[in-house]
Amino acid sequence: MTVSLKQSRTFSFHDGTLKNEAERLVVWWYGPIFKNNRLRSVPKIHIFLRTIDHENNLGGVMRRETVLTHLGLLRIGSVWEKGVSSSRIAYEERKFSVSFSPGGWRIVTLDDLRQSGRSLYTAFHDSNYLPQKNQHKTYLIEFDLPDGKHLLIPCTEFFIRVYGRSSEIKRVLATYPWEEVKKRLYRPLDAPASPGTWPVKFTYHVHKHDAILLAHMLYDPYAKRAAKYIYSQFEELSSVLVYGGQ
């Protein structure tokens, strides 16, 4: 299978992630997240990559481990060579209208899709790495579209792209219990909040564009439950894929 590539910004990791790989690789899929053996360290995740030669022909699938916060740069479709990425697969870009209201979305597994006759396996060709059973904890968010079709997004992808602009928010939510999250993301207010307002003061590691998300996590019960649930999954399960919203 041959793919088309397009240039992107150049990325690399300070810790040398993928630097020692002998082959050119493209990020293909995200696997299960699992707890880091180091106490209070960022959880790790299995990522699946495919080899891609310099004629852009895709090869076999391989699995690697990395920390969850690296996924901000390890985007699905990004091409890496010696630890540097400067191109990605030229996917078609489309916009969709979705609803986050109850009934407009649901959490599904790959096995759920297979049993309903909507398997992703035909789209991935060599799909032996895609776990089918629920115990693998590979979840997707399924949105209903106005035309009767459905949009599927890996829950890990949703977490990395939507839960804040800064990687610090993802790191803290996945690594610490809620009381520690509040200490690491928020600073004390100068005065009590006035009725009907959601004031926040946040730490210097957080981007100013994250103010709305941080306000919802602090004052909106639904958003707070979703944020707190992320860390609790790592306490309950030894291998889990993160999602918020339940």
CSV table of C-alpha atoms in Angstrom, one decimal:
chain,number,residue,atom,x,y,z
A,1,MET,CA,0.0,0.0,0.0
A,2,THR,CA,1.4,3.4,-1.0
A,3,VAL,CA,0.4,6.7,0.7
A,4,SER,CA,0.8,10.3,-0.1
A,5,LEU,CA,2.7,12.5,2.4
A,6,LYS,CA,2.7,16.3,3.1
A,7,GLN,CA,5.2,18.4,4.9
A,8,SER,CA,4.5,19.4,8.5
A,9,ARG,CA,6.3,21.2,11.3
A,10,THR,CA,9.5,19.5,12.5
A,11,PHE,CA,9.2,17.7,15.8
A,12,SER,CA,11.5,15.7,18.0
A,13,PHE,CA,11.8,14.6,21.6
A,14,HIS,CA,14.4,15.6,24.2
A,15,ASP,CA,14.5,12.1,25.5
A,16,GLY,CA,15.4,10.6,22.2
A,17,THR,CA,12.1,8.7,21.6
A,18,LEU,CA,12.3,6.7,18.3
A,19,LYS,CA,15.8,8.1,17.7
A,20,ASN,CA,17.4,4.6,17.6
A,21,GLU,CA,14.9,3.1,15.2
A,22,ALA,CA,16.6,1.6,12.2
A,23,GLU,CA,13.6,2.2,9.9
A,24,ARG,CA,11.4,5.1,8.8
A,25,LEU,CA,8.1,4.8,10.7
A,26,VAL,CA,4.5,6.1,10.6
A,27,VAL,CA,2.3,6.2,13.7
A,28,TRP,CA,-0.6,3.9,12.9
A,29,TRP,CA,-2.7,3.3,16.0
A,30,TYR,CA,-2.8,3.8,19.8
A,31,GLY,CA,-3.0,0.7,22.0
A,32,PRO,CA,-3.8,0.3,25.7
A,33,ILE,CA,-2.5,2.6,28.4
A,34,PHE,CA,-0.8,1.1,31.4
A,35,LYS,CA,0.5,2.3,34.8
A,36,ASN,CA,4.1,3.4,35.0
A,37,ASN,CA,6.1,1.3,37.5
A,38,ARG,CA,7.6,4.5,38.9
A,39,LEU,CA,5.5,6.0,41.6
A,40,ARG,CA,3.5,9.1,40.5
A,41,SER,CA,4.9,9.0,37.0
A,42,VAL,CA,3.1,9.6,33.8
A,43,PRO,CA,1.3,6.5,32.6
A,44,LYS,CA,2.7,4.7,29.5
A,45,ILE,CA,1.0,3.6,26.4
A,46,HIS,CA,1.5,1.1,23.6
A,47,ILE,CA,1.7,2.7,20.2
A,48,PHE,CA,1.6,0.8,16.9
A,49,LEU,CA,3.7,2.0,13.9
A,50,ARG,CA,4.2,0.8,10.4
A,51,THR,CA,7.4,0.9,8.4
A,52,ILE,CA,7.3,3.2,5.4
A,53,ASP,CA,10.1,3.3,2.8
A,54,HIS,CA,11.2,6.3,0.9
A,55,GLU,CA,8.8,5.5,-2.0
A,56,ASN,CA,6.0,5.8,0.7
A,57,ASN,CA,5.1,2.1,0.6
A,58,LEU,CA,3.8,0.9,3.9
A,59,GLY,CA,5.3,-2.2,5.5
A,60,GLY,CA,4.7,-4.3,8.6
A,61,VAL,CA,3.4,-3.3,12.0
A,62,MET,CA,5.5,-2.9,15.2
A,63,ARG,CA,4.7,-2.0,18.8
A,64,ARG,CA,6.6,0.4,21.0
A,65,GLU,CA,6.0,1.9,24.4
A,66,THR,CA,6.1,5.6,25.3
A,67,VAL,CA,4.7,8.0,27.9
A,68,LEU,CA,1.1,9.2,27.4
A,69,THR,CA,2.1,12.9,27.1
A,70,HIS,CA,4.3,12.1,24.0
A,71,LEU,CA,1.1,11.5,22.0
A,72,GLY,CA,0.8,15.3,21.5
A,73,LEU,CA,3.5,14.9,18.9
A,74,LEU,CA,3.1,11.2,18.1
A,75,ARG,CA,0.0,11.9,16.0
A,76,ILE,CA,-1.6,9.1,14.0
A,77,GLY,CA,-0.2,9.5,10.5
A,78,SER,CA,3.0,11.3,11.5
A,79,VAL,CA,6.2,10.0,9.9
A,80,TRP,CA,9.3,9.6,12.0
A,81,GLU,CA,12.9,8.9,11.0
A,82,LYS,CA,15.7,8.8,13.6
A,83,GLY,CA,13.5,10.5,16.1
A,84,VAL,CA,12.5,13.4,13.9
A,85,SER,CA,9.1,14.0,12.2
A,86,SER,CA,8.7,16.6,9.4
A,87,SER,CA,5.9,15.0,7.4
A,88,ARG,CA,2.6,13.1,7.8
A,89,ILE,CA,0.1,11.2,5.7
A,90,ALA,CA,-2.0,13.5,3.6
A,91,TYR,CA,-5.3,12.5,5.0
A,92,GLU,CA,-8.5,14.1,3.6
A,93,GLU,CA,-9.6,16.8,6.0
A,94,ARG,CA,-13.3,17.1,6.8
A,95,LYS,CA,-15.5,18.8,9.4
A,96,PHE,CA,-18.4,17.1,11.2
A,97,SER,CA,-21.3,18.3,13.2
A,98,VAL,CA,-21.6,16.2,16.4
A,99,SER,CA,-23.6,16.5,19.6
A,100,PHE,CA,-22.1,16.0,23.1
A,101,SER,CA,-25.6,15.8,24.6
A,102,PRO,CA,-26.8,12.5,26.1
A,103,GLY,CA,-27.8,10.2,23.3
A,104,GLY,CA,-25.6,11.9,20.7
A,105,TRP,CA,-22.5,9.8,21.5
A,106,ARG,CA,-21.5,6.5,23.2
A,107,ILE,CA,-18.4,4.5,24.1
A,108,VAL,CA,-17.8,1.4,22.0
A,109,THR,CA,-15.1,-1.3,21.7
A,110,LEU,CA,-13.7,-2.8,18.6
A,111,ASP,CA,-15.6,-6.0,19.5
A,112,ASP,CA,-18.9,-4.0,19.8
A,113,LEU,CA,-18.3,-2.8,16.2
A,114,ARG,CA,-17.5,-6.3,15.0
A,115,GLN,CA,-20.6,-7.8,16.5
A,116,SER,CA,-22.8,-5.1,14.9
A,117,GLY,CA,-21.2,-5.8,11.5
A,118,ARG,CA,-19.3,-2.5,11.4
A,119,SER,CA,-15.8,-3.8,11.9
A,120,LEU,CA,-12.7,-1.6,11.4
A,121,TYR,CA,-10.6,-4.6,10.4
A,122,THR,CA,-11.4,-4.3,6.7
A,123,ALA,CA,-10.0,-0.7,6.8
A,124,PHE,CA,-6.8,-1.7,8.4
A,125,HIS,CA,-5.9,-4.7,6.2
A,126,ASP,CA,-3.2,-6.3,8.4
A,127,SER,CA,-5.1,-5.9,11.7
A,128,ASN,CA,-3.8,-8.7,13.9
A,129,TYR,CA,-2.6,-6.0,16.4
A,130,LEU,CA,-6.1,-4.7,16.9
A,131,PRO,CA,-7.5,-6.4,20.0
A,132,GLN,CA,-11.2,-7.4,19.8
A,133,LYS,CA,-12.1,-8.4,23.3
A,134,ASN,CA,-13.3,-6.0,26.0
A,135,GLN,CA,-10.5,-6.9,28.4
A,136,HIS,CA,-8.0,-5.1,26.1
A,137,LYS,CA,-9.8,-1.9,27.0
A,138,THR,CA,-9.5,-0.4,23.5
A,139,TYR,CA,-12.4,2.1,23.4
A,140,LEU,CA,-13.7,4.6,20.8
A,141,ILE,CA,-16.2,7.4,21.0
A,142,GLU,CA,-19.0,7.0,18.5
A,143,PHE,CA,-20.8,10.2,17.5
A,144,ASP,CA,-24.1,10.1,15.6
A,145,LEU,CA,-24.0,12.3,12.4
A,146,PRO,CA,-26.9,14.1,10.9
A,147,ASP,CA,-26.8,12.0,7.7
A,148,GLY,CA,-27.3,8.8,9.7
A,149,LYS,CA,-23.6,7.8,9.6
A,150,HIS,CA,-21.3,7.6,12.6
A,151,LEU,CA,-17.9,9.2,13.5
A,152,LEU,CA,-15.5,7.0,15.4
A,153,ILE,CA,-12.6,8.6,17.4
A,154,PRO,CA,-10.1,6.6,19.6
A,155,CYS,CA,-10.7,7.7,23.2
A,156,THR,CA,-7.0,8.3,23.7
A,157,GLU,CA,-6.9,10.6,20.7
A,158,PHE,CA,-9.9,12.5,22.1
A,159,PHE,CA,-8.2,12.9,25.5
A,160,ILE,CA,-4.9,14.1,24.1
A,161,ARG,CA,-6.5,16.6,21.7
A,162,VAL,CA,-9.5,17.9,23.7
A,163,TYR,CA,-8.4,18.0,27.3
A,164,GLY,CA,-6.6,21.2,27.3
A,165,ARG,CA,-4.0,22.9,25.0
A,166,SER,CA,-1.1,22.4,27.3
A,167,SER,CA,0.4,18.9,27.9
A,168,GLU,CA,0.6,19.7,31.6
A,169,ILE,CA,-3.1,19.2,32.0
A,170,LYS,CA,-3.0,15.8,30.5
A,171,ARG,CA,0.0,14.8,32.5
A,172,VAL,CA,-1.5,15.9,35.8
A,173,LEU,CA,-5.0,14.4,35.2
A,174,ALA,CA,-3.5,11.0,34.4
A,175,THR,CA,-0.9,11.0,37.1
A,176,TYR,CA,-2.4,12.4,40.3
A,177,PRO,CA,-5.6,12.1,42.4
A,178,TRP,CA,-8.0,15.0,42.4
A,179,GLU,CA,-6.7,16.9,45.5
A,180,GLU,CA,-3.2,16.8,44.0
A,181,VAL,CA,-4.6,17.9,40.6
A,182,LYS,CA,-6.1,21.0,42.2
A,183,LYS,CA,-2.7,21.9,43.8
A,184,ARG,CA,-0.8,21.4,40.6
A,185,LEU,CA,-3.2,23.2,38.2
A,186,TYR,CA,-4.8,25.9,40.3
A,187,ARG,CA,-3.6,28.8,42.5
A,188,PRO,CA,-5.7,30.2,45.4
A,189,LEU,CA,-8.1,33.0,44.5
A,190,ASP,CA,-7.6,36.4,45.9
A,191,ALA,CA,-11.2,36.6,46.9
A,192,PRO,CA,-14.2,34.3,47.1
A,193,ALA,CA,-16.1,33.7,43.9
A,194,SER,CA,-19.1,35.9,43.3
A,195,PRO,CA,-22.4,34.2,42.6
A,196,GLY,CA,-22.8,33.2,39.0
A,197,THR,CA,-19.0,33.5,38.2
A,198,TRP,CA,-16.3,30.9,37.6
A,199,PRO,CA,-13.0,32.6,38.4
A,200,VAL,CA,-9.8,30.6,38.2
A,201,LYS,CA,-6.1,31.3,38.8
A,202,PHE,CA,-3.9,28.6,37.3
A,203,THR,CA,-0.2,27.7,37.6
A,204,TYR,CA,2.4,29.0,35.2
A,205,HIS,CA,2.8,25.6,33.5
A,206,VAL,CA,-0.8,25.9,32.0
A,207,HIS,CA,-1.6,27.8,28.8
A,208,LYS,CA,-3.9,30.8,29.1
A,209,HIS,CA,-6.2,29.2,26.5
A,210,ASP,CA,-7.0,26.4,29.0
A,211,ALA,CA,-8.9,28.8,31.3
A,212,ILE,CA,-12.3,27.7,30.1
A,213,LEU,CA,-11.5,24.0,30.6
A,214,LEU,CA,-10.0,24.6,34.0
A,215,ALA,CA,-13.1,26.6,35.1
A,216,HIS,CA,-15.4,23.8,34.0
A,217,MET,CA,-13.3,21.2,35.8
A,218,LEU,CA,-13.5,23.3,39.0
A,219,TYR,CA,-17.2,24.4,39.0
A,220,ASP,CA,-19.1,22.2,36.6
A,221,PRO,CA,-20.0,18.8,38.3
A,222,TYR,CA,-20.2,16.9,35.0
A,223,ALA,CA,-16.8,18.1,33.9
A,224,LYS,CA,-15.3,17.5,37.3
A,225,ARG,CA,-16.5,13.9,37.4
A,226,ALA,CA,-15.0,13.3,33.9
A,227,ALA,CA,-11.7,14.8,35.0
A,228,LYS,CA,-11.5,12.8,38.2
A,229,TYR,CA,-12.5,9.6,36.5
A,230,ILE,CA,-9.3,9.6,34.4
A,231,TYR,CA,-6.9,9.0,37.3
A,232,SER,CA,-9.3,6.6,39.0
A,233,GLN,CA,-9.1,4.2,36.1
A,234,PHE,CA,-5.4,3.7,36.7
A,235,GLU,CA,-6.0,2.9,40.3
A,236,GLU,CA,-8.7,0.3,39.4
A,237,LEU,CA,-7.1,-1.3,36.4
A,238,SER,CA,-3.6,-2.3,35.5
A,239,SER,CA,-4.1,-1.8,31.8
A,240,VAL,CA,-6.7,0.7,30.6
A,241,LEU,CA,-7.4,3.2,27.8
A,242,VAL,CA,-8.3,6.6,29.1
A,243,TYR,CA,-11.5,8.4,28.3
A,244,GLY,CA,-13.6,11.0,30.0
A,245,GLY,CA,-17.3,11.6,30.0
A,246,GLN,CA,-18.9,9.0,32.2
